[in-house]
Tab-separated table of N, CA and C in Angstrom:
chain	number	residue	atom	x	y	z
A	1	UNK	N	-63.464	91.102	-89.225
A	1	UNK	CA	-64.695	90.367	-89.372
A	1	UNK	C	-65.861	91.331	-89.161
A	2	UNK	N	-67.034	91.276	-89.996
A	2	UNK	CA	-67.662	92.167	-89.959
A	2	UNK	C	-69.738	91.008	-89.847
A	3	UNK	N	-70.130	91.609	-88.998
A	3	UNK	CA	-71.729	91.100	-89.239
A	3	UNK	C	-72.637	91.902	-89.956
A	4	UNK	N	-73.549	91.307	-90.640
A	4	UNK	CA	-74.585	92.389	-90.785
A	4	UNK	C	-75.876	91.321	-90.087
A	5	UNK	N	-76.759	92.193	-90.301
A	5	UNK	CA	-78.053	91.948	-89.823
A	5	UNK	C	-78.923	93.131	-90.475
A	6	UNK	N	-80.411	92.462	-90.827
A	6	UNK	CA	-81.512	93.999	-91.675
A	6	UNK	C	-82.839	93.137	-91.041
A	7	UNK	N	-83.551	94.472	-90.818
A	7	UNK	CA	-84.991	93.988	-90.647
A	7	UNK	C	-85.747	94.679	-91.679
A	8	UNK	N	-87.123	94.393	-92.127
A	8	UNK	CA	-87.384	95.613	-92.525
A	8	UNK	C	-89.485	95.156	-92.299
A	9	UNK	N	-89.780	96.396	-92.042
A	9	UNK	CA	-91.029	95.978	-91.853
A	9	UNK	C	-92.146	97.180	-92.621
A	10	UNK	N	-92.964	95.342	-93.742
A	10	UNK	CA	-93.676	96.438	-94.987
A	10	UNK	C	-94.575	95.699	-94.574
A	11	UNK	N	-95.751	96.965	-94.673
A	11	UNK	CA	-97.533	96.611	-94.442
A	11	UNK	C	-98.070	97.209	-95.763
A	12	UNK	N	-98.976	96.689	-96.470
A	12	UNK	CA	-99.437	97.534	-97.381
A	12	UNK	C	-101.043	97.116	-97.106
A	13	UNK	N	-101.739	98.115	-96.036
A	13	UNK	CA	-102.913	97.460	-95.728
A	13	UNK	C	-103.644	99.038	-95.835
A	14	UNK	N	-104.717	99.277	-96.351
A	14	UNK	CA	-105.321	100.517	-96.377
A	14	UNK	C	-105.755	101.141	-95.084
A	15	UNK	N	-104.964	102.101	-94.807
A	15	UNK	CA	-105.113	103.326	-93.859
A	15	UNK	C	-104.102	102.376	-92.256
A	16	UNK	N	-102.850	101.610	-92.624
A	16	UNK	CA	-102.542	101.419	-91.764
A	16	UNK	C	-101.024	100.571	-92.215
A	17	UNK	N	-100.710	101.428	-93.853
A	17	UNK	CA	-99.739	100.722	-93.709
A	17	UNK	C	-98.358	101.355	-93.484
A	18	UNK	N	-97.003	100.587	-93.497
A	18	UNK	CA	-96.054	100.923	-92.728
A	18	UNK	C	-94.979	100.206	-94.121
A	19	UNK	N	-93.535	101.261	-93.698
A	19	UNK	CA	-92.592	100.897	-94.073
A	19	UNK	C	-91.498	101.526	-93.683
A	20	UNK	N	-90.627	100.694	-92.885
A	20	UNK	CA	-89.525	100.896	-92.265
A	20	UNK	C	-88.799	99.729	-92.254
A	21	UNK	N	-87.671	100.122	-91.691
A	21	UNK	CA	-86.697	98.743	-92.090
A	21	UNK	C	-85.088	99.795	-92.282
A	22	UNK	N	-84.003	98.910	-91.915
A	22	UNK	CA	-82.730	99.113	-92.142
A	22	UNK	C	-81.715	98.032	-91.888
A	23	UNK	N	-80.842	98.318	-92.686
A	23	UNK	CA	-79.444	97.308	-92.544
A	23	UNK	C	-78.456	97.634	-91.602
A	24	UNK	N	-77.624	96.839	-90.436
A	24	UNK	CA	-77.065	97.186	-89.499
A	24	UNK	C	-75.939	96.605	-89.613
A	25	UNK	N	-74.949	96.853	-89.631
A	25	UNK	CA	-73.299	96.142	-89.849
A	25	UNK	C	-72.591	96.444	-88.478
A	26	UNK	N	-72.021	95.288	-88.207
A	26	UNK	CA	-71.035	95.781	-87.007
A	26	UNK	C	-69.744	95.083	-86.899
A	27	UNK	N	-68.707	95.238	-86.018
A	27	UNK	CA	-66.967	94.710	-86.288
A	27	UNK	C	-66.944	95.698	-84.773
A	28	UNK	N	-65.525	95.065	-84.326
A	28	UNK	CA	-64.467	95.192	-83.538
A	28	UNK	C	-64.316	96.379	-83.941
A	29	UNK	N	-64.273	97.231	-82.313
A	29	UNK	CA	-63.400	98.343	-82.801
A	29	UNK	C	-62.321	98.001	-81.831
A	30	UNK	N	-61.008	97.466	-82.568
A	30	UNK	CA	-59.515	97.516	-81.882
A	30	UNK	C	-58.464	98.972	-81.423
A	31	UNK	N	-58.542	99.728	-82.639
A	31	UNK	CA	-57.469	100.660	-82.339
A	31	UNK	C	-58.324	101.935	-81.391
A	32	UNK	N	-59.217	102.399	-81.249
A	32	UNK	CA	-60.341	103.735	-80.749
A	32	UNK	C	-60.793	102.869	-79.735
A	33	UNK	N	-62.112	104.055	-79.680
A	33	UNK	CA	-63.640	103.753	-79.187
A	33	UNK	C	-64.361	103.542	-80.795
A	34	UNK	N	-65.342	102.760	-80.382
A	34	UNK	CA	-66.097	102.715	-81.770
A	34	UNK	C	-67.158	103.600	-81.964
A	35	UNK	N	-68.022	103.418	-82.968
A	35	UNK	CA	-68.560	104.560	-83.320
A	35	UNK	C	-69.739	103.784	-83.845
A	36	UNK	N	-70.617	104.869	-83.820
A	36	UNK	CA	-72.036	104.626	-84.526
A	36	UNK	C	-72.214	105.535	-85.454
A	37	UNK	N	-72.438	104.660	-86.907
A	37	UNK	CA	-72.683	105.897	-88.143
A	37	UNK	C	-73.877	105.754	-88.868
A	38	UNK	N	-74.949	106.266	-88.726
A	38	UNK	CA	-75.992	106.286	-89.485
A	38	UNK	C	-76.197	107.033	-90.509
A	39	UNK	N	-76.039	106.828	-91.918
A	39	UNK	CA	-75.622	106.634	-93.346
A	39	UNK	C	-77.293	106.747	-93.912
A	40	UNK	N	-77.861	107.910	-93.843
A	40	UNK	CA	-79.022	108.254	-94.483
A	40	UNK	C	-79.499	108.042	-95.926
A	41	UNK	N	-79.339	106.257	-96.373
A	41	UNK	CA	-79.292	106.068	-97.654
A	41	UNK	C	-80.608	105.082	-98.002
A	42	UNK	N	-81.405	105.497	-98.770
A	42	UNK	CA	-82.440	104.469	-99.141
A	42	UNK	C	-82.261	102.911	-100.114
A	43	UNK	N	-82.604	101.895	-99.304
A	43	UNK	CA	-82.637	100.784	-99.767
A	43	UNK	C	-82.783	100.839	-101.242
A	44	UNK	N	-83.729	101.127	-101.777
A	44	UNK	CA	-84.408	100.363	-103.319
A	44	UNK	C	-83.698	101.838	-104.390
A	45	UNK	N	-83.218	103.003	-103.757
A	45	UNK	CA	-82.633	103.694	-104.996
A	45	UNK	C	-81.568	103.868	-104.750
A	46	UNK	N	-80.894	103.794	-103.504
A	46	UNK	CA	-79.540	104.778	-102.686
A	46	UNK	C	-79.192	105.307	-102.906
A	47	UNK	N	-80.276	106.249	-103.060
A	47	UNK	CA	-79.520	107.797	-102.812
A	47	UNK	C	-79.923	108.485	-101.216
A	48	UNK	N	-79.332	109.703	-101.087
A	48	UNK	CA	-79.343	109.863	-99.523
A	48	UNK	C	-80.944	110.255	-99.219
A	49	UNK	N	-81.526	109.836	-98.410
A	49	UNK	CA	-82.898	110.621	-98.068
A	49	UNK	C	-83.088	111.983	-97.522
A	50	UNK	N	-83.950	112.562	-98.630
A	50	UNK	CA	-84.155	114.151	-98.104
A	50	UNK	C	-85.543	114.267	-97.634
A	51	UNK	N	-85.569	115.430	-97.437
A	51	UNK	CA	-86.729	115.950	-96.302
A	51	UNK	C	-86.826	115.796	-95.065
A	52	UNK	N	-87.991	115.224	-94.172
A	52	UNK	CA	-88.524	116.028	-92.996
A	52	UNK	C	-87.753	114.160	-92.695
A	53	UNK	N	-86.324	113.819	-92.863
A	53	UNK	CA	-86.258	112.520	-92.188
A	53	UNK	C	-85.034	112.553	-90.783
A	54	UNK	N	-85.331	113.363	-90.338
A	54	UNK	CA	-84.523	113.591	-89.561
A	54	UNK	C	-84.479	112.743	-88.082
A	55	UNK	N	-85.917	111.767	-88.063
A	55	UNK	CA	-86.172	110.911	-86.881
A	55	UNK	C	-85.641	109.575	-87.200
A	56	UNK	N	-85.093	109.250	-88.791
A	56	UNK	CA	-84.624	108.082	-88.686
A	56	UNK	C	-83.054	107.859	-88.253
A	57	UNK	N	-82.141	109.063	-88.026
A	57	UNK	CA	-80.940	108.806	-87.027
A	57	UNK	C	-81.508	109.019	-85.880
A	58	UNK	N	-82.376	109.599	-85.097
A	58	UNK	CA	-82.929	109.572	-83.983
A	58	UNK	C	-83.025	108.328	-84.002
A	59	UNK	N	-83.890	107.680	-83.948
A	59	UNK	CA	-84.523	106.536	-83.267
A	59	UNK	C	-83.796	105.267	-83.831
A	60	UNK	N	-83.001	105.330	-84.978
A	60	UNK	CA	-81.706	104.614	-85.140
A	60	UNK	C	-80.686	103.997	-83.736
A	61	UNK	N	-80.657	105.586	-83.474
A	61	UNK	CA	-79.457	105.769	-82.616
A	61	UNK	C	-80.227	104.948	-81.160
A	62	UNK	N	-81.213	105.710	-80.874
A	62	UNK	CA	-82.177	105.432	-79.562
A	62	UNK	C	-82.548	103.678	-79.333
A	63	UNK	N	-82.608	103.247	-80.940
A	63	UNK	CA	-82.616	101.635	-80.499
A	63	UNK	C	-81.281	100.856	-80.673
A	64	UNK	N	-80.181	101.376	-80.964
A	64	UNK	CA	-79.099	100.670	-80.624
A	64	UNK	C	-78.593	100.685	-79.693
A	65	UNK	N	-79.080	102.169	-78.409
A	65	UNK	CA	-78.589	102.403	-77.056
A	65	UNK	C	-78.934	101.206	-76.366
A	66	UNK	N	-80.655	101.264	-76.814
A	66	UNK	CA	-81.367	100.273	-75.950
A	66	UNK	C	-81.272	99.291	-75.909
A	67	UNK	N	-80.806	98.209	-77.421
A	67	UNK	CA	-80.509	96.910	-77.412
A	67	UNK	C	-78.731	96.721	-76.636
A	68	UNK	N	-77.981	97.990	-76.304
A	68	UNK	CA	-76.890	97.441	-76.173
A	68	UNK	C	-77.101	97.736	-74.154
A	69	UNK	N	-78.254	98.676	-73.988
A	69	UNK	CA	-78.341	98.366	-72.406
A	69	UNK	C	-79.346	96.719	-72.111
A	70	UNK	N	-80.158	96.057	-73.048
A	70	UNK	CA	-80.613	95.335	-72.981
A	70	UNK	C	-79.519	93.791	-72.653
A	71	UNK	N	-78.748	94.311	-73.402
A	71	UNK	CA	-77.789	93.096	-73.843
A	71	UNK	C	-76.682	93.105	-73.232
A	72	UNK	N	-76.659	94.215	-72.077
A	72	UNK	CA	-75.190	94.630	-71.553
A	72	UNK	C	-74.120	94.653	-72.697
A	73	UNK	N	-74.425	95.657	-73.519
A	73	UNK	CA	-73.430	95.714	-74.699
A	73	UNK	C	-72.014	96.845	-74.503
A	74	UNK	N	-70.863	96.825	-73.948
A	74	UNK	CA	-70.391	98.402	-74.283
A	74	UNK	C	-69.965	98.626	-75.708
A	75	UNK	N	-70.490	99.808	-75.902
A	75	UNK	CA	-70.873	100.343	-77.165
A	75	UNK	C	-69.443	100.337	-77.710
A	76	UNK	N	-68.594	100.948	-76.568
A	76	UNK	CA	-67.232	101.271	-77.216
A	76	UNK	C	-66.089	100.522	-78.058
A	77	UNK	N	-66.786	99.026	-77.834
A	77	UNK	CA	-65.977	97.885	-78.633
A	77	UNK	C	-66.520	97.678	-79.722
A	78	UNK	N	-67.478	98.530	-79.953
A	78	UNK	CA	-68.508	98.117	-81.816
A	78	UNK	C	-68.233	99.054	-82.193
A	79	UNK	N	-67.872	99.043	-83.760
A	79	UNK	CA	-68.080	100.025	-84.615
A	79	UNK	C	-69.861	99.535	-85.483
A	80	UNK	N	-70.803	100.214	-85.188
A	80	UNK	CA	-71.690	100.229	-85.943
A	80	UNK	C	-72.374	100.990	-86.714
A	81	UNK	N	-72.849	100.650	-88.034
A	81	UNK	CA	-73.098	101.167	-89.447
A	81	UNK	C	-74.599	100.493	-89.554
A	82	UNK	N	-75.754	102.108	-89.956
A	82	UNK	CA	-76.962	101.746	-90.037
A	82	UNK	C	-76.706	102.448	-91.405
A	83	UNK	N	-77.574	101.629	-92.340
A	83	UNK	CA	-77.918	102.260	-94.053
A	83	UNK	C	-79.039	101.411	-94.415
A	84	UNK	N	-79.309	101.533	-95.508
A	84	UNK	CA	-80.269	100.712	-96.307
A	84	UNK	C	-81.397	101.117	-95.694
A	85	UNK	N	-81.901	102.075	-95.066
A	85	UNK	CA	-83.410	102.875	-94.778
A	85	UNK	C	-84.483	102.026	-96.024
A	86	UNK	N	-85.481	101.315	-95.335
A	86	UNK	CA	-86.749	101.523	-95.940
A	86	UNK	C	-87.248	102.486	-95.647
A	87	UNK	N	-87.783	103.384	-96.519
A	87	UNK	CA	-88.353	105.053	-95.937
A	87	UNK	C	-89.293	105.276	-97.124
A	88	UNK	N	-90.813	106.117	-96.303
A	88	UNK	CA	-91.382	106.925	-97.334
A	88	UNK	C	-92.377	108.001	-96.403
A	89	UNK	N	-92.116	109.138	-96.904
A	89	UNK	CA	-92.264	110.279	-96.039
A	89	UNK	C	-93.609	109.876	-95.450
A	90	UNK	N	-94.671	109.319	-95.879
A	90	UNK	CA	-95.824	109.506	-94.935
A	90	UNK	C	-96.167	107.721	-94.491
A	91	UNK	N	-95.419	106.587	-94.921
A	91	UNK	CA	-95.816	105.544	-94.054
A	91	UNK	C	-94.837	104.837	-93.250
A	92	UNK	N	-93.687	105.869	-93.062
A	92	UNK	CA	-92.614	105.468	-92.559
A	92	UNK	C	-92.489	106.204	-90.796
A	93	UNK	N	-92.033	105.819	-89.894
A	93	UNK	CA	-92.021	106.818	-88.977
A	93	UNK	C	-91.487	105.880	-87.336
A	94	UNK	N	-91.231	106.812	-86.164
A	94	UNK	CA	-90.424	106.578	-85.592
A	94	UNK	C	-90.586	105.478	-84.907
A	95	UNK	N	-91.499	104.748	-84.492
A	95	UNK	CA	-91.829	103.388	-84.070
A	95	UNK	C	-91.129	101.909	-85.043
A	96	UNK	N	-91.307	102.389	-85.897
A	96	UNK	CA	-90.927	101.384	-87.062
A	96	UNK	C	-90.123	101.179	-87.129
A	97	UNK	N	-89.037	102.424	-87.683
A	97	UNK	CA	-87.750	102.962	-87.061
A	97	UNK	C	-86.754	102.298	-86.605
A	98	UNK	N	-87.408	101.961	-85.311
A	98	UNK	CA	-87.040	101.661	-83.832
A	98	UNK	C	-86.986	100.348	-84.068
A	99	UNK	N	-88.469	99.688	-84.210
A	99	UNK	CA	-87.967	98.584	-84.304
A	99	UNK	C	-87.121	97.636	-84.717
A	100	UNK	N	-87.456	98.061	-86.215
A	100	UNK	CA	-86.509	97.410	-87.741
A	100	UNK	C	-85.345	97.559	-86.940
A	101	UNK	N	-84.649	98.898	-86.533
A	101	UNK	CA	-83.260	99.067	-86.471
A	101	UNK	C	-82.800	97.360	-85.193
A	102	UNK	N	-83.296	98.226	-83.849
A	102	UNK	CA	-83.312	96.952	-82.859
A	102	UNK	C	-83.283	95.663	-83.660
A	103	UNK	N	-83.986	95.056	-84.220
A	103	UNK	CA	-84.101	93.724	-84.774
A	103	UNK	C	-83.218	93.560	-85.483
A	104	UNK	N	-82.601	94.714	-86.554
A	104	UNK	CA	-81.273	94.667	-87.125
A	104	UNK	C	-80.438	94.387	-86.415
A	105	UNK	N	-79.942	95.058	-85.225
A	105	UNK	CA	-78.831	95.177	-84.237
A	105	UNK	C	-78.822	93.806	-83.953
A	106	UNK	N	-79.710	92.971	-83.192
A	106	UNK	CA	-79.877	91.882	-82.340
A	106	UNK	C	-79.717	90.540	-83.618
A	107	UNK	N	-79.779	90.794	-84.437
A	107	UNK	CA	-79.967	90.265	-85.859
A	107	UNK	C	-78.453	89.798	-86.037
A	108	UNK	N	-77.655	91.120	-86.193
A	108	UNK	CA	-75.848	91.206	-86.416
A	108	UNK	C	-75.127	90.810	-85.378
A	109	UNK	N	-75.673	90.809	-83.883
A	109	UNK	CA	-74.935	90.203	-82.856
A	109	UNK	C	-75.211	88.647	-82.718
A	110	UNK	N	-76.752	88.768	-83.300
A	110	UNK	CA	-76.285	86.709	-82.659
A	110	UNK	C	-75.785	86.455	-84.543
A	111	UNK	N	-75.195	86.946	-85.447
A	111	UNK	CA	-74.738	86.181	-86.225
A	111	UNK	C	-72.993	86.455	-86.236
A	112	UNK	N	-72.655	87.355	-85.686
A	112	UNK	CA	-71.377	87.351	-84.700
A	112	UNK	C	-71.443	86.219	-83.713
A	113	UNK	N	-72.214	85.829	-82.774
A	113	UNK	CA	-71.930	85.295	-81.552
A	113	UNK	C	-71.911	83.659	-82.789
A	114	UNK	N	-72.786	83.109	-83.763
A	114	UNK	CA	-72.649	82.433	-84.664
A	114	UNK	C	-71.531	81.818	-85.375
A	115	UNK	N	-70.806	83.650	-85.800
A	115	UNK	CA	-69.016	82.945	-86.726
A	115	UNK	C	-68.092	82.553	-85.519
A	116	UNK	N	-68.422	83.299	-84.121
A	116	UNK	CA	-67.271	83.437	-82.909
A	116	UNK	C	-67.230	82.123	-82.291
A	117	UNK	N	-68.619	80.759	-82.636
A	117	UNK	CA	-68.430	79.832	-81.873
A	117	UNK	C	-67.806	78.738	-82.589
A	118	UNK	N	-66.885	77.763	-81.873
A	118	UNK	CA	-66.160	76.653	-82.275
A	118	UNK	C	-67.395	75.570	-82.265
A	119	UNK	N	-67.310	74.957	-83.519
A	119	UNK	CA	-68.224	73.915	-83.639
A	119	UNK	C	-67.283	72.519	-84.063
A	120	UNK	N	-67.662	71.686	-83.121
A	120	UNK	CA	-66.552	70.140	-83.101
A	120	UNK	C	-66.484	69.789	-85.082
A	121	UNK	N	-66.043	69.041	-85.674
A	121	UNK	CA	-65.672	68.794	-86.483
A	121	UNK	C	-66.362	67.896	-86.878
A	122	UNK	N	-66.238	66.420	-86.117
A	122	UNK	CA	-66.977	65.394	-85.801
A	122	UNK	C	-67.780	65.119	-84.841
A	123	UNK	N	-69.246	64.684	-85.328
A	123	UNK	CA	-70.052	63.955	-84.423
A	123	UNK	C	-69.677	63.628	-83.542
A	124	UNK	N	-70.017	64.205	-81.867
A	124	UNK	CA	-69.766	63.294	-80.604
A	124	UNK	C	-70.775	62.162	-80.496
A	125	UNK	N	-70.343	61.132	-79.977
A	125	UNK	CA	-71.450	60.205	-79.955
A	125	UNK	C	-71.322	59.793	-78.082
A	126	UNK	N	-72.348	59.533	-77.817
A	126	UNK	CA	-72.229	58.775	-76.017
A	126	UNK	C	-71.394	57.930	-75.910
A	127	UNK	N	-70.480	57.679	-74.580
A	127	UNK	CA	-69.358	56.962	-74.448
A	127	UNK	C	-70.676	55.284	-75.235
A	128	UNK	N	-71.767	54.888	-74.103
A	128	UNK	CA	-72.503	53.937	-74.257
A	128	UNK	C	-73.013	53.822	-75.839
A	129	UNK	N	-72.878	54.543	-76.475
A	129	UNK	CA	-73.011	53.975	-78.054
A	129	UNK	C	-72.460	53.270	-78.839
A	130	UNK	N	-70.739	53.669	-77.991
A	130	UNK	CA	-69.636	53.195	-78.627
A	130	UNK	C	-69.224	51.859	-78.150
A	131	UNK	N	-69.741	51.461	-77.074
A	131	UNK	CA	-69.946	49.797	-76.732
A	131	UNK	C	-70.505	48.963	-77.643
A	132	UNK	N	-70.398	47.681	-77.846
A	132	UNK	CA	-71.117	46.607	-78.202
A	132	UNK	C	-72.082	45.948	-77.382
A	133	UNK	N	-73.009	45.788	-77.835
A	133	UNK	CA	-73.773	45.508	-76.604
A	133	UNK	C	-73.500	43.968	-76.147
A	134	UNK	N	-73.825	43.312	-74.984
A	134	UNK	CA	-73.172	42.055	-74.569
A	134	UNK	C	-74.101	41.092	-74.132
């Protein structure tokens, strides 16, 4: 079973806009420790991102530490997969990053905690509903 979760956060406002954003997948790791793989691939062309992007596995990595000390997460039971980068060399950058990713992460765990819960079948109704009244 696998979750995903993506944030992505686009401003297009003059002299203040932003674009960042990524897709976060996660699953059981049964047989290992799991792993974190950040997959340097752009959303809208996918191909791998080149140049000076070397802060988006940084701060990738830095907000999945943090949401999994936030969340008391151990890392070692997730295998997690960051891709789908919104990126552009000058309105993209490490705050954004950070966030998108985090919001991704927290995104893929409550829709795990979502498939993992048993939901009754049928409507419970109050014992007192099921009376006639007298």
């Amino acid at each position: 079973m696998h979750a995903i979760g993506s944030a992505y956060l686009i401003r297009q406002a003059a002299g203040a806009e932003r674009y960042d954003g990524a897709t976060v997948e996660i699953s059981r790791a049964f047989e290992s420790n799991g792993a974190i793989v950040v997959d340097l691939i752009e959303r809208n062309t996918g191909n791998q991102i080149d140049g000076d992007a070397s802060f988006l596995e940084e701060y990738a990595r830095i907000a999945i530490d943090r949401f999994a000390r936030d969340y008391v997460i151990d890392l070692r039971q997730w295998n997690v997969r960051v891709d789908q980068f919104a990126y552009h060399p000058i309105d993209s950058g490490p705050k954004g990053i950070h966030d998108a990713v985090y919001n991704a992460v927290s995104t893929a765990f409550a829709q795990w905690a979502s498939m993992t819960v048993q939901v009754p079948i049928e409507k419970a109704e109050p014992d007192d509903a099921r009376e006639s009244p007298s």
